[in-house]
XYZ file of C-alpha atoms in Angstrom:
257
model
C -111.975 -26.728 32.268
C -109.484 -26.389 34.116
C -108.110 -28.256 36.910
C -110.185 -31.372 38.919
C -110.037 -32.355 42.273
C -110.679 -35.685 44.542
C -110.222 -37.101 47.583
C -109.195 -40.568 48.689
C -108.780 -41.483 51.837
C -105.254 -41.707 53.577
C -103.785 -43.582 56.454
C -103.342 -40.091 57.671
C -105.787 -38.652 56.190
C -107.453 -37.795 53.191
C -105.096 -37.813 50.014
C -106.034 -34.856 47.228
C -105.508 -35.503 43.647
C -106.320 -33.020 40.637
C -106.201 -33.117 37.386
C -105.515 -30.172 34.746
C -107.545 -30.179 31.244
C -105.043 -27.703 29.608
C -102.827 -29.764 30.542
C -100.991 -31.925 27.178
C -100.500 -34.601 29.683
C -102.747 -37.386 28.869
C -106.514 -37.199 31.750
C -105.584 -40.583 33.473
C -101.220 -40.530 33.564
C -101.633 -37.151 35.295
C -103.997 -38.791 37.897
C -101.691 -42.132 38.001
C -98.247 -40.399 38.251
C -100.419 -38.745 41.865
C -101.765 -41.488 42.958
C -97.901 -43.406 42.550
C -96.323 -40.752 44.422
C -99.165 -41.037 47.944
C -97.956 -44.134 47.647
C -94.556 -44.147 47.804
C -93.993 -41.239 50.336
C -96.500 -43.051 52.607
C -100.077 -41.009 52.642
C -101.295 -43.549 50.726
C -100.604 -46.513 53.156
C -101.022 -50.513 52.066
C -104.756 -51.352 53.073
C -106.146 -47.018 52.169
C -108.866 -47.976 49.699
C -109.471 -45.485 47.008
C -113.114 -46.432 46.665
C -114.964 -47.901 43.357
C -113.387 -46.471 40.290
C -117.381 -44.700 39.076
C -117.102 -42.754 42.621
C -112.900 -41.611 41.227
C -114.408 -40.839 37.720
C -117.960 -39.350 39.738
C -116.010 -36.805 41.221
C -112.988 -35.563 39.495
C -115.084 -35.118 36.369
C -113.244 -38.371 34.531
C -114.718 -41.167 32.320
C -114.579 -44.136 33.387
C -112.869 -45.786 30.911
C -109.920 -42.298 32.076
C -110.001 -43.907 35.780
C -109.903 -47.162 35.309
C -106.481 -46.899 32.531
C -105.205 -44.961 35.851
C -105.617 -48.095 38.252
C -104.973 -50.317 36.169
C -101.376 -48.934 35.622
C -100.337 -49.545 39.289
C -102.024 -52.661 39.533
C -99.928 -53.890 36.675
C -97.009 -52.196 38.330
C -97.910 -54.302 41.894
C -99.114 -51.259 43.893
C -102.499 -51.423 43.583
C -105.292 -54.533 44.142
C -108.850 -54.845 42.757
C -110.498 -56.296 45.179
C -114.463 -58.071 45.206
C -116.940 -56.480 47.571
C -113.945 -54.727 48.823
C -112.870 -52.504 45.713
C -109.448 -50.841 45.267
C -107.009 -51.118 47.866
C -103.176 -50.513 47.900
C -100.440 -53.291 48.624
C -97.584 -51.297 48.858
C -95.224 -48.989 47.294
C -92.368 -49.824 45.465
C -88.292 -50.307 47.086
C -86.868 -47.825 45.502
C -83.100 -48.901 47.014
C -79.731 -46.794 46.819
C -76.943 -48.249 45.200
C -74.532 -48.019 48.773
C -73.150 -50.782 50.620
C -75.991 -51.415 52.607
C -78.769 -54.577 53.085
C -81.503 -55.510 51.640
C -82.997 -56.044 55.508
C -81.800 -52.517 56.497
C -83.847 -50.884 53.391
C -86.338 -52.156 53.891
C -87.248 -51.604 57.705
C -85.913 -47.473 56.420
C -88.890 -47.313 53.695
C -91.124 -49.194 56.191
C -91.323 -51.979 54.993
C -91.847 -54.448 58.319
C -89.311 -57.026 56.556
C -89.374 -60.395 57.429
C -87.495 -63.472 56.301
C -88.056 -67.162 55.680
C -84.791 -69.124 56.508
C -84.468 -71.745 53.251
C -80.560 -73.271 53.966
C -77.915 -72.194 56.660
C -75.353 -74.899 55.913
C -72.065 -75.294 54.484
C -71.018 -76.742 51.970
C -67.820 -77.461 49.306
C -66.829 -73.275 46.952
C -67.641 -73.220 43.634
C -65.823 -71.219 40.411
C -67.739 -68.610 40.946
C -67.530 -68.551 44.819
C -64.732 -69.292 45.450
C -63.110 -66.737 43.503
C -65.571 -63.640 45.085
C -63.774 -65.196 48.157
C -61.203 -65.095 47.553
C -60.304 -69.035 48.469
C -59.387 -72.658 46.193
C -62.142 -73.812 44.997
C -63.306 -76.775 47.258
C -63.217 -74.896 50.264
C -66.195 -74.809 53.021
C -67.993 -72.068 52.753
C -71.248 -70.947 54.952
C -74.250 -70.696 53.075
C -77.582 -69.318 53.377
C -80.152 -70.107 51.199
C -83.538 -66.861 53.225
C -86.499 -65.141 51.528
C -86.997 -62.065 52.234
C -90.651 -60.184 52.644
C -92.515 -57.436 53.322
C -96.036 -56.999 54.483
C -96.572 -60.814 53.857
C -95.261 -61.153 50.048
C -92.574 -62.578 48.732
C -89.388 -59.598 47.248
C -86.615 -61.295 47.349
C -84.279 -64.427 46.776
C -81.473 -63.774 48.329
C -78.314 -66.743 48.318
C -74.560 -65.794 50.159
C -71.629 -67.073 51.154
C -69.349 -66.735 53.320
C -66.268 -68.049 54.718
C -66.204 -71.021 57.510
C -65.822 -69.538 60.421
C -66.701 -65.820 60.401
C -70.139 -65.694 62.177
C -71.985 -68.149 64.039
C -75.119 -68.167 61.148
C -78.017 -68.931 63.630
C -81.218 -69.615 61.757
C -83.441 -68.018 64.418
C -81.366 -64.346 64.408
C -81.380 -64.768 60.390
C -84.713 -64.371 60.665
C -84.978 -62.353 63.298
C -82.635 -59.605 61.403
C -80.366 -59.157 58.927
C -77.173 -60.877 57.401
C -74.964 -57.631 57.885
C -76.075 -56.294 60.843
C -75.113 -59.677 62.167
C -71.367 -58.970 60.948
C -71.608 -55.727 62.372
C -72.810 -57.281 65.574
C -69.977 -60.226 65.776
C -67.390 -57.073 64.911
C -67.093 -56.834 61.717
C -65.775 -53.928 60.113
C -68.210 -53.290 55.962
C -65.396 -51.580 54.233
C -66.424 -51.673 50.562
C -67.948 -54.350 47.211
C -68.047 -54.822 44.094
C -71.310 -55.186 42.974
C -72.441 -55.641 39.677
C -77.200 -55.759 38.770
C -79.231 -57.571 36.105
C -82.481 -58.483 34.674
C -83.816 -61.646 33.811
C -86.626 -63.579 33.448
C -87.933 -65.811 36.284
C -87.583 -69.700 36.323
C -90.481 -71.492 37.163
C -89.103 -71.989 40.332
C -88.419 -68.816 41.469
C -91.495 -67.644 40.076
C -93.593 -69.627 41.926
C -91.029 -68.923 45.148
C -91.180 -65.266 44.222
C -95.977 -65.671 43.788
C -94.999 -63.983 39.595
C -96.337 -66.261 36.698
C -92.493 -67.228 34.607
C -90.437 -65.244 32.745
C -92.025 -63.124 34.889
C -89.283 -59.662 34.373
C -86.690 -59.800 38.073
C -84.007 -58.204 39.184
C -80.727 -59.737 39.626
C -77.657 -58.242 41.743
C -73.982 -59.933 42.717
C -71.965 -58.472 45.245
C -69.059 -59.020 46.121
C -68.423 -56.934 50.078
C -64.416 -56.552 51.166
C -63.830 -55.255 55.762
C -62.193 -53.057 56.528
C -58.499 -55.241 55.644
C -60.191 -55.766 52.455
C -61.145 -59.387 53.107
C -63.712 -60.529 51.037
C -66.140 -61.443 53.749
C -69.662 -61.997 51.373
C -71.008 -63.104 48.292
C -74.315 -62.366 47.595
C -76.488 -63.543 44.309
C -79.477 -62.664 45.016
C -82.636 -61.881 42.295
C -85.743 -59.781 43.164
C -90.055 -59.061 41.687
C -88.856 -55.886 39.112
C -92.867 -55.311 40.321
C -91.993 -54.842 44.122
C -88.202 -53.033 43.436
C -85.674 -51.016 42.176
C -82.146 -49.667 42.548
C -81.856 -45.570 42.503
C -78.188 -44.492 40.838
C -77.082 -40.533 41.854
C -74.695 -39.615 38.574
C -71.990 -37.532 38.839
C -69.937 -35.470 35.312
C -66.946 -35.851 35.972
C -64.750 -32.196 35.921
């Protein structure tokens, strides 16, 4: 046999899936890749139901273990969830953020993720050595400190910790919960020009795991960024952690001539 097709109900109509038995690619992987692509490009929106494994296996002419393996791979990625009495349901797509000078809020909005913000801290503090070096101020200088939890569809995606020079702009908690920090900076007349950024990864601490709804030790993406305005002044130092199951950075690499 060659290809077999199946249909799932998406937000904008039926979504077609097919598997090719003549392909060397494992059948479960063919199905999981097509499901993931449909979730990422919005054909299967959050809340969409796939039906149960028996129905999907029957429509595709696959064994139930094959379908279960395909679905489990996306459950492990956090894209699908099994709900008792409901079936397999799309939770959300993973946000893929290009490495450019943009805010998480803008990137989530562009991806159709309906961002929300919970402000955990909005205060001032004495700059430690790391913050002082990033912002170009003396150690112990008073700086603004903002900590936020960024959510999409009611689920946490990232914990954001930002230090800014005191007096740079007025940081109202209500405004920080309504929109992104970069938007507030631009509205205050600050022209963002460039940034120095480092991306890494590590295991979640117990506190981070509880905050981000992940098990302790789960992989987290990390990012540190110092942003400069058009005069070369450091206007923000961010130290952020992201759920690896919900978030990825995308790079575009060019060959030097």
